[in-house]
mmCIF file of C-alpha atoms in Angstrom:
data_model
loop_
_atom_site.group_PDB
_atom_site.id
_atom_site.type_symbol
_atom_site.label_atom_id
_atom_site.label_comp_id
_atom_site.label_asym_id
_atom_site.label_seq_id
_atom_site.Cartn_x
_atom_site.Cartn_y
_atom_site.Cartn_z
ATOM 1 C CA GLU A 1003 5.761 13.789 12.657
ATOM 2 C CA VAL A 1004 6.487 11.513 9.817
ATOM 3 C CA LEU A 1005 6.134 13.110 6.443
ATOM 4 C CA LEU A 1006 6.538 11.445 2.843
ATOM 5 C CA VAL A 1007 6.125 14.204 0.210
ATOM 6 C CA GLU A 1008 6.050 12.990 -3.252
ATOM 7 C CA SER A 1009 6.815 15.227 -6.363
ATOM 8 C CA GLY A 1010 7.750 15.160 -10.157
ATOM 9 C CA GLY A 1011 4.279 13.735 -11.509
ATOM 10 C CA GLY A 1012 2.829 15.169 -14.591
ATOM 11 C CA LEU A 1013 1.803 14.732 -18.107
ATOM 12 C CA VAL A 1014 3.914 12.684 -20.507
ATOM 13 C CA GLN A 1015 3.571 11.070 -23.828
ATOM 14 C CA PRO A 1016 3.762 7.274 -24.178
ATOM 15 C CA GLY A 1017 7.384 6.333 -24.542
ATOM 16 C CA GLY A 1018 8.470 9.196 -22.520
ATOM 17 C CA SER A 1019 10.431 9.571 -19.005
ATOM 18 C CA LEU A 1020 9.589 10.839 -15.705
ATOM 19 C CA ARG A 1021 11.593 11.001 -12.375
ATOM 20 C CA LEU A 1022 9.536 11.056 -9.210
ATOM 21 C CA SER A 1023 10.747 12.106 -5.924
ATOM 22 C CA CYS A 1024 9.726 11.378 -2.425
ATOM 23 C CA ALA A 1025 11.239 13.719 0.621
ATOM 24 C CA ALA A 1026 11.211 12.137 3.837
ATOM 25 C CA SER A 1027 11.084 13.417 7.119
ATOM 26 C CA GLY A 1028 10.201 12.637 10.756
ATOM 27 C CA PHE A 1029 12.110 9.353 11.289
ATOM 28 C CA THR A 1030 15.601 7.955 10.369
ATOM 29 C CA PHE A 1031 15.353 7.547 6.482
ATOM 30 C CA SER A 1032 18.742 6.015 6.285
ATOM 31 C CA THR A 1033 17.863 2.914 8.308
ATOM 32 C CA SER A 1034 14.427 2.555 6.473
ATOM 33 C CA SER A 1035 13.436 0.124 3.692
ATOM 34 C CA MET A 1036 11.276 1.925 1.017
ATOM 35 C CA ASN A 1037 8.684 1.210 -1.690
ATOM 36 C CA TRP A 1038 6.827 2.772 -4.442
ATOM 37 C CA VAL A 1039 3.024 1.600 -4.807
ATOM 38 C CA ARG A 1040 0.592 2.795 -7.447
ATOM 39 C CA GLN A 1041 -3.197 3.251 -8.204
ATOM 40 C CA ALA A 1042 -4.409 3.693 -11.447
ATOM 41 C CA PRO A 1043 -7.451 5.992 -11.450
ATOM 42 C CA GLY A 1044 -10.584 4.068 -9.722
ATOM 43 C CA LYS A 1045 -8.489 0.995 -9.348
ATOM 44 C CA GLY A 1046 -6.855 -0.833 -6.394
ATOM 45 C CA LEU A 1047 -3.238 -0.816 -5.207
ATOM 46 C CA GLU A 1048 -0.106 -2.192 -6.915
ATOM 47 C CA TRP A 1049 3.247 -2.561 -5.698
ATOM 48 C CA VAL A 1050 5.803 -1.247 -7.862
ATOM 49 C CA SER A 1051 9.198 -1.364 -6.338
ATOM 50 C CA TYR A 1052 11.280 -1.934 -3.212
ATOM 51 C CA ILE A 1053 14.411 -0.725 -1.958
ATOM 52 C CA SER A 1054 16.668 -1.617 0.950
ATOM 53 C CA SER A 1055 18.263 0.952 3.529
ATOM 54 C CA SER A 1056 21.252 0.623 1.714
ATOM 55 C CA SER A 1057 20.232 0.164 -1.581
ATOM 56 C CA SER A 1058 21.807 -3.227 -1.672
ATOM 57 C CA THR A 1059 18.503 -4.954 -2.419
ATOM 58 C CA ILE A 1060 16.104 -3.950 -5.042
ATOM 59 C CA TYR A 1061 12.952 -5.656 -6.268
ATOM 60 C CA TYR A 1062 10.678 -4.721 -9.045
ATOM 61 C CA ALA A 1063 7.168 -5.592 -10.150
ATOM 62 C CA ASP A 1064 7.183 -7.455 -13.126
ATOM 63 C CA SER A 1065 4.993 -4.851 -14.914
ATOM 64 C CA VAL A 1066 7.848 -2.244 -14.686
ATOM 65 C CA LYS A 1067 10.948 -4.436 -14.618
ATOM 66 C CA GLY A 1068 13.456 -3.102 -17.118
ATOM 67 C CA ARG A 1069 11.776 0.284 -17.221
ATOM 68 C CA PHE A 1070 11.753 1.884 -14.006
ATOM 69 C CA THR A 1071 14.723 2.399 -11.644
ATOM 70 C CA ILE A 1072 14.342 3.055 -7.993
ATOM 71 C CA SER A 1073 16.966 4.649 -6.103
ATOM 72 C CA ARG A 1074 17.816 6.632 -2.837
ATOM 73 C CA ASP A 1075 19.875 9.299 -1.421
ATOM 74 C CA ASN A 1076 20.397 8.666 2.350
ATOM 75 C CA ALA A 1077 22.096 12.031 2.770
ATOM 76 C CA GLU A 1078 19.138 13.949 1.225
ATOM 77 C CA ASN A 1079 16.675 11.814 2.885
ATOM 78 C CA SER A 1080 15.219 11.284 -0.598
ATOM 79 C CA LEU A 1081 13.688 8.416 -2.486
ATOM 80 C CA TYR A 1082 13.432 8.157 -6.292
ATOM 81 C CA LEU A 1083 11.707 6.432 -9.178
ATOM 82 C CA GLN A 1084 12.976 6.881 -12.772
ATOM 83 C CA MET A 1085 10.310 5.840 -15.289
ATOM 84 C CA ASN A 1086 11.169 5.325 -18.876
ATOM 85 C CA SER A 1087 9.284 3.834 -21.774
ATOM 86 C CA LEU A 1088 6.195 4.825 -20.115
ATOM 87 C CA ARG A 1089 2.886 3.358 -21.274
ATOM 88 C CA ASP A 1090 -0.731 4.234 -21.105
ATOM 89 C CA GLU A 1091 -1.200 1.728 -18.324
ATOM 90 C CA ASP A 1092 1.360 3.246 -15.999
ATOM 91 C CA THR A 1093 -1.175 6.063 -15.537
ATOM 92 C CA ALA A 1094 -1.737 6.142 -11.784
ATOM 93 C CA VAL A 1095 -0.857 8.002 -8.505
ATOM 94 C CA TYR A 1096 2.186 7.139 -7.095
ATOM 95 C CA TYR A 1097 2.716 6.685 -3.354
ATOM 96 C CA CYS A 1098 6.040 6.217 -1.605
ATOM 97 C CA ALA A 1099 5.805 4.154 1.418
ATOM 98 C CA ARG A 1100 7.975 3.028 4.357
ATOM 99 C CA TRP A 1101 8.433 -0.759 4.556
ATOM 100 C CA ARG A 1102 8.600 -1.907 8.272
ATOM 101 C CA ALA A 1103 9.986 -5.357 9.012
ATOM 102 C CA GLN A 1104 10.181 -5.598 12.798
ATOM 103 C CA GLY A 1105 9.191 -8.397 14.992
ATOM 104 C CA LYS A 1106 5.737 -9.250 14.078
ATOM 105 C CA MET A 1107 5.303 -6.234 11.922
ATOM 106 C CA HIS A 1108 5.730 -6.480 8.253
ATOM 107 C CA THR A 1109 3.879 -3.504 6.597
ATOM 108 C CA PHE A 1110 3.639 -0.386 5.024
ATOM 109 C CA ASP A 1111 3.350 1.934 7.840
ATOM 110 C CA TYR A 1112 3.816 5.349 6.603
ATOM 111 C CA TRP A 1113 2.456 6.523 3.199
ATOM 112 C CA GLY A 1114 2.989 9.789 1.287
ATOM 113 C CA GLN A 1115 -0.013 11.821 -0.464
ATOM 114 C CA GLY A 1116 0.837 10.627 -3.754
ATOM 115 C CA THR A 1117 1.825 12.254 -6.912
ATOM 116 C CA LEU A 1118 -0.304 11.798 -10.309
ATOM 117 C CA VAL A 1119 1.446 10.401 -13.520
ATOM 118 C CA THR A 1120 -0.796 10.708 -16.485
ATOM 119 C CA VAL A 1121 0.794 9.006 -19.743
ATOM 120 C CA SER A 1122 -0.904 10.029 -22.731
ATOM 121 C CA SER A 1123 -0.657 11.627 -26.093
ATOM 122 C CA GLU B 666 2.690 -15.550 -7.004
ATOM 123 C CA ILE B 667 0.033 -15.390 -4.387
ATOM 124 C CA VAL B 668 -3.182 -13.839 -5.234
ATOM 125 C CA LEU B 669 -5.499 -12.301 -2.627
ATOM 126 C CA THR B 670 -9.219 -12.279 -3.489
ATOM 127 C CA GLN B 671 -11.345 -9.852 -1.264
ATOM 128 C CA SER B 672 -15.094 -10.430 -0.748
ATOM 129 C CA PRO B 673 -17.578 -9.010 -1.063
ATOM 130 C CA GLY B 674 -16.647 -6.189 -3.701
ATOM 131 C CA THR B 675 -19.144 -3.744 -2.072
ATOM 132 C CA LEU B 676 -20.763 -3.727 1.376
ATOM 133 C CA SER B 677 -23.989 -1.515 2.105
ATOM 134 C CA LEU B 678 -24.452 -1.025 5.548
ATOM 135 C CA SER B 679 -25.835 1.480 8.190
ATOM 136 C CA ALA B 680 -24.022 3.106 10.895
ATOM 137 C CA GLY B 681 -23.829 1.045 13.973
ATOM 138 C CA GLU B 682 -23.919 -2.200 12.055
ATOM 139 C CA ARG B 683 -20.958 -4.738 11.993
ATOM 140 C CA ALA B 684 -18.927 -5.239 9.076
ATOM 141 C CA THR B 685 -17.211 -8.419 7.987
ATOM 142 C CA LEU B 686 -14.824 -8.379 5.154
ATOM 143 C CA SER B 687 -13.004 -11.522 4.019
ATOM 144 C CA CYS B 688 -9.423 -11.811 2.328
ATOM 145 C CA ARG B 689 -8.773 -15.072 0.694
ATOM 146 C CA ALA B 690 -5.278 -16.034 -0.459
ATOM 147 C CA SER B 691 -4.577 -18.436 -3.343
ATOM 148 C CA GLN B 692 -2.137 -20.518 -1.268
ATOM 149 C CA SER B 693 -1.514 -20.792 2.458
ATOM 150 C CA VAL B 694 0.415 -17.761 3.847
ATOM 151 C CA SER B 695 1.921 -16.630 6.954
ATOM 152 C CA SER B 696 -0.128 -14.400 9.300
ATOM 153 C CA SER B 697 2.689 -12.375 10.231
ATOM 154 C CA TYR B 698 2.646 -10.964 6.484
ATOM 155 C CA LEU B 699 -0.757 -9.945 6.420
ATOM 156 C CA ALA B 700 -2.074 -6.541 6.801
ATOM 157 C CA TRP B 701 -5.329 -4.681 6.307
ATOM 158 C CA TYR B 702 -5.259 -0.880 5.072
ATOM 159 C CA LYS B 703 -8.364 1.789 4.810
ATOM 160 C CA GLN B 704 -8.418 4.448 2.199
ATOM 161 C CA LYS B 705 -10.776 7.180 1.895
ATOM 162 C CA PRO B 706 -11.435 9.002 -1.286
ATOM 163 C CA GLY B 707 -8.275 11.382 -2.320
ATOM 164 C CA GLN B 708 -6.335 10.137 0.576
ATOM 165 C CA ALA B 709 -3.496 7.707 0.842
ATOM 166 C CA PRO B 710 -4.051 4.234 2.496
ATOM 167 C CA ARG B 711 -3.641 4.126 6.114
ATOM 168 C CA LEU B 712 -2.252 0.971 7.825
ATOM 169 C CA LEU B 713 -5.067 -0.636 10.191
ATOM 170 C CA ILE B 714 -4.020 -4.145 11.037
ATOM 171 C CA TYR B 715 -0.752 -6.153 10.602
ATOM 172 C CA GLY B 716 0.233 -9.383 11.464
ATOM 173 C CA ALA B 717 -3.310 -10.461 10.632
ATOM 174 C CA SER B 718 -4.462 -9.348 14.068
ATOM 175 C CA SER B 719 -2.630 -6.824 15.482
ATOM 176 C CA ARG B 720 -4.128 -3.244 15.701
ATOM 177 C CA ALA B 721 -1.850 -0.311 14.371
ATOM 178 C CA THR B 722 -1.279 2.763 16.503
ATOM 179 C CA ASP B 723 -4.408 4.623 16.364
ATOM 180 C CA THR B 724 -6.384 1.864 15.077
ATOM 181 C CA PRO B 725 -9.717 2.053 17.011
ATOM 182 C CA ASP B 726 -10.679 -1.372 18.827
ATOM 183 C CA ARG B 727 -13.727 -1.604 16.964
ATOM 184 C CA PHE B 728 -11.301 -2.933 14.141
ATOM 185 C CA SER B 729 -10.367 -6.540 14.759
ATOM 186 C CA GLY B 730 -8.438 -8.857 12.289
ATOM 187 C CA SER B 731 -8.520 -12.661 12.385
ATOM 188 C CA GLY B 732 -7.642 -15.785 10.359
ATOM 189 C CA SER B 733 -4.810 -17.992 9.342
ATOM 190 C CA GLY B 734 -3.511 -20.073 6.287
ATOM 191 C CA THR B 735 -5.607 -18.786 3.445
ATOM 192 C CA ASP B 736 -8.645 -17.141 4.979
ATOM 193 C CA PHE B 737 -8.458 -13.742 6.836
ATOM 194 C CA THR B 738 -11.167 -11.463 8.167
ATOM 195 C CA LEU B 739 -11.511 -7.787 9.043
ATOM 196 C CA THR B 740 -14.340 -7.040 11.329
ATOM 197 C CA VAL B 741 -15.716 -3.678 12.319
ATOM 198 C CA SER B 742 -17.855 -4.130 15.289
ATOM 199 C CA ARG B 743 -20.024 -0.951 14.921
ATOM 200 C CA LEU B 744 -19.641 1.347 12.152
ATOM 201 C CA GLU B 745 -18.906 4.789 12.778
ATOM 202 C CA PRO B 746 -19.458 7.483 9.706
ATOM 203 C CA GLU B 747 -15.737 7.688 9.265
ATOM 204 C CA ASP B 748 -15.485 3.935 8.546
ATOM 205 C CA PHE B 749 -17.141 4.218 5.289
ATOM 206 C CA ALA B 750 -14.071 3.470 3.049
ATOM 207 C CA VAL B 751 -12.324 1.127 0.809
ATOM 208 C CA TYR B 752 -10.359 -1.442 2.573
ATOM 209 C CA TYR B 753 -7.346 -3.654 1.177
ATOM 210 C CA CYS B 754 -5.608 -6.464 2.547
ATOM 211 C CA GLN B 755 -1.857 -7.011 1.726
ATOM 212 C CA HIS B 756 0.597 -9.774 1.849
ATOM 213 C CA TYR B 757 4.291 -9.878 1.526
ATOM 214 C CA GLY B 758 6.048 -12.879 0.646
ATOM 215 C CA SER B 759 8.973 -14.082 -1.904
ATOM 216 C CA SER B 760 10.429 -10.529 -2.471
ATOM 217 C CA SER B 761 6.880 -9.491 -3.725
ATOM 218 C CA TRP B 762 4.327 -7.374 -2.446
ATOM 219 C CA THR B 763 0.417 -8.376 -3.413
ATOM 220 C CA PHE B 764 -2.827 -6.390 -2.574
ATOM 221 C CA GLY B 765 -6.142 -7.539 -2.685
ATOM 222 C CA GLN B 766 -8.663 -5.790 -5.150
ATOM 223 C CA GLY B 767 -10.389 -4.120 -2.163
ATOM 224 C CA THR B 768 -13.655 -4.079 -0.604
ATOM 225 C CA LYS B 769 -15.857 -0.757 -0.525
ATOM 226 C CA VAL B 770 -18.174 -0.204 2.627
ATOM 227 C CA GLU B 771 -20.481 2.167 1.690
ATOM 228 C CA ILE B 772 -23.586 3.833 3.498
ATOM 229 C CA LYS B 773 -26.750 1.899 2.932
#
């Protein structure tokens, strides 16, 4: 069974930092591209960041570029998101999601349950 | 950057009725990179359709996807109680992933 379990969310003041983790199991993490996607309270989904299986390719949404850093540890089957200079508008549930690009399939095929980040003074 | 616009914002229907959800892209996109997800309150999104028209594993056959170019449609032939949820279309292109704003299918 594929499992993605996020952790590290919580309450942080504006300008603060937080590090999210995503523990993966049930699939070959080291050959999978991964992403972070967030959802502000009552709002839609917003892609945040992508990292390839070997960490050689990384992308960020403009809204987080320069403030967030995605990384992974394939030996630990873990994905991370270091979030610095947090703003009120970063308040959201953060999901890790596997990106599958194979044949006709180019999708987020597995998602974690999410971890809530609240930025407030 | 491609913008996906979903309509309607909310669809009020009864169980057993047909639901038709629209996703319009701001410019022509490859159908290979168009997907649909379902999200119930308090849950993570779940993949329904990929490649615009292919059902994901475990997606019931009452769900179908169609379209090309700028106009895509998700159809639920007969709504079951578990189908009342929010549906998002999503596109990948040029190192960026975008979602539509969602369509809520609610019980009438």
